[in-house]
């Protein structure tokens, strides 16, 4: 069976958001991606609600996650 080349394969949006929040915190995350769910009363739950409805925002979060993957591996 061939392994997927997609770095997002098998990873839930919740896992992505949780890892980014653990790594950056909401303060830095809201500077890197300027969306309200990261700056105004942020929580993983409210962020997921917004990101599931908003394709452009989810894409930005996924792109940041992919760029950050090498840094996760050094932890």
XYZ file of N, CA and C in Angstrom:
225
model
N 0.847 -1.194 0.000
C 0.000 0.000 0.000
C 0.879 1.239 0.000
N 0.586 2.165 -0.889
C 1.401 3.376 -1.026
C 0.993 4.423 0.008
N 1.997 5.012 0.639
C 1.733 6.051 1.640
C 1.394 7.365 0.927
N 0.405 8.079 1.451
C -0.012 9.339 0.836
C 1.094 10.373 0.943
N 1.281 11.140 -0.115
C 2.283 12.210 -0.116
C 1.723 13.486 0.517
N 0.418 13.504 0.742
C -0.242 14.668 1.337
C 0.080 14.729 2.829
N 0.765 15.810 3.274
C 1.113 15.908 4.700
C -0.110 16.051 5.608
N -1.257 16.376 5.036
C -2.481 16.525 5.826
C -3.297 15.234 5.872
N -2.859 14.217 5.133
C -3.605 12.961 5.052
C -3.764 12.343 6.440
N -5.015 12.075 6.816
C -5.280 11.401 8.080
C -5.207 12.294 9.315
N -5.031 13.588 9.116
C -4.946 14.501 10.258
C -6.209 15.351 10.306
N -6.858 15.375 11.447
C -8.099 16.138 11.570
C -7.791 17.627 11.735
N -8.761 18.433 11.383
C -8.626 19.878 11.564
C -8.400 20.199 13.039
N -9.065 19.461 13.919
C -8.884 19.698 15.353
C -7.434 19.463 15.760
N -6.833 18.390 15.269
C -5.433 18.074 15.591
C -4.515 19.186 15.061
N -4.788 19.674 13.871
C -3.991 20.754 13.279
C -4.053 21.990 14.174
N -5.277 22.399 14.522
C -5.442 23.608 15.348
C -4.780 23.417 16.712
N -4.984 22.263 17.324
C -4.390 22.019 18.645
C -2.867 22.074 18.601
N -2.270 21.475 17.572
C -0.811 21.490 17.463
C -0.291 22.905 17.227
N -0.973 23.666 16.377
C -0.540 25.042 16.123
C -0.673 25.904 17.376
N -1.754 25.724 18.123
C -1.953 26.488 19.362
C -0.888 26.099 20.390
N -0.598 24.805 20.511
C 0.451 24.358 21.437
C 1.809 24.949 21.057
N 2.070 25.011 19.764
C 3.375 25.465 19.286
C 3.516 26.984 19.338
N 2.518 27.697 18.820
C 2.601 29.153 18.706
C 1.876 29.918 19.812
N 0.781 29.339 20.315
C -0.112 30.079 21.194
C -1.037 30.937 20.338
N -2.167 31.330 20.916
C -3.147 32.105 20.134
C -2.606 33.486 19.749
N -1.778 34.108 20.614
C -1.246 35.452 20.305
C -0.462 35.448 19.002
N 0.506 34.555 18.901
C 1.333 34.478 17.687
C 0.506 34.004 16.506
N -0.383 33.053 16.758
C -1.235 32.526 15.688
C -2.079 33.646 15.072
N -2.590 34.546 15.913
C -3.427 35.635 15.395
C -2.596 36.658 14.620
N -1.286 36.702 14.884
C -0.415 37.577 14.080
C -0.075 36.919 12.751
N 0.147 35.614 12.763
C 0.501 34.883 11.542
C -0.691 34.759 10.597
N -1.862 34.514 11.164
C -3.095 34.406 10.370
C -4.105 35.350 11.005
N -4.394 36.440 10.321
C -5.264 37.464 10.899
C -6.744 37.109 10.723
N -7.205 36.242 11.613
C -8.630 35.931 11.652
C -9.106 36.062 13.100
N -10.321 36.553 13.233
C -10.865 36.887 14.558
C -10.888 35.715 15.535
N -11.114 34.503 15.017
C -11.249 33.368 15.938
C -9.952 33.093 16.700
N -8.820 33.659 16.228
C -7.549 33.502 16.944
C -7.232 34.696 17.839
N -7.948 35.808 17.646
C -7.606 37.008 18.421
C -8.692 37.424 19.419
N -9.956 37.245 19.068
C -11.045 37.667 19.952
C -11.592 36.487 20.742
N -11.267 36.426 22.034
C -11.744 35.366 22.905
C -11.494 33.980 22.291
N -10.237 33.668 21.971
C -9.942 32.451 21.195
C -10.086 31.164 22.008
N -10.557 30.135 21.328
C -10.569 28.780 21.887
C -10.482 27.822 20.708
N -10.032 26.618 20.971
C -9.947 25.623 19.901
C -11.347 25.368 19.348
N -12.329 25.258 20.238
C -13.707 24.957 19.810
C -14.262 26.039 18.877
N -14.123 27.314 19.255
C -14.667 28.386 18.408
C -13.890 28.487 17.093
N -12.586 28.241 17.157
C -11.775 28.274 15.936
C -12.222 27.185 14.971
N -12.462 25.985 15.495
C -12.905 24.878 14.639
C -14.250 25.185 13.992
N -15.168 25.756 14.754
C -16.484 26.116 14.220
C -16.323 27.067 13.033
N -15.487 28.082 13.202
C -15.265 29.062 12.131
C -14.548 28.432 10.933
N -13.481 27.699 11.207
C -12.665 27.143 10.121
C -13.422 26.107 9.290
N -14.333 25.386 9.926
C -15.113 24.385 9.177
C -16.074 25.047 8.197
N -16.443 26.292 8.472
C -17.389 27.008 7.599
C -16.682 27.901 6.587
N -15.388 28.158 6.793
C -14.696 29.188 6.022
C -13.481 28.608 5.309
N -13.671 28.289 4.024
C -12.621 27.603 3.263
C -11.298 28.366 3.198
N -11.348 29.681 2.908
C -10.098 30.438 2.758
C -9.295 30.459 4.061
N -9.997 30.529 5.188
C -9.312 30.558 6.487
C -8.721 29.184 6.794
N -9.475 28.138 6.509
C -8.971 26.777 6.749
C -7.726 26.531 5.901
N -7.745 27.005 4.659
C -6.590 26.836 3.772
C -5.351 27.508 4.363
N -5.506 28.710 4.895
C -4.382 29.420 5.518
C -3.830 28.645 6.718
N -4.727 28.085 7.518
C -4.310 27.306 8.688
C -3.565 26.043 8.243
N -4.094 25.377 7.217
C -3.444 24.159 6.707
C -2.070 24.476 6.127
N -1.957 25.610 5.419
C -0.661 26.002 4.850
C 0.358 26.300 5.945
N -0.084 26.990 6.992
C 0.814 27.273 8.120
C 1.242 25.966 8.783
N 0.310 25.048 8.935
C 0.616 23.749 9.539
C 1.706 23.027 8.735
N 1.539 23.007 7.417
C 2.523 22.333 6.556
C 3.895 23.007 6.678
N 3.915 24.348 6.709
C 5.193 25.071 6.877
C 5.824 24.825 8.234
N 4.989 24.549 9.241
C 5.472 24.374 10.599
C 5.864 22.927 10.903
N 5.431 21.975 10.079
C 5.715 20.562 10.324
C 7.181 20.271 10.647
N 8.138 20.811 9.883
C 9.559 20.521 10.219
C 9.928 20.983 11.638
N 9.319 22.057 12.107
C 9.609 22.558 13.453
C 9.015 21.642 14.514
N 7.850 21.050 14.237
C 7.243 20.094 15.180
C 8.190 18.923 15.400
N 8.821 18.496 14.320
C 9.667 17.293 14.380
C 10.923 17.514 15.217
N 11.306 18.777 15.415
C 12.515 19.048 16.206
C 12.211 19.121 17.699
N 10.928 19.065 18.071
C 10.545 19.143 19.487
C 10.820 17.839 20.207
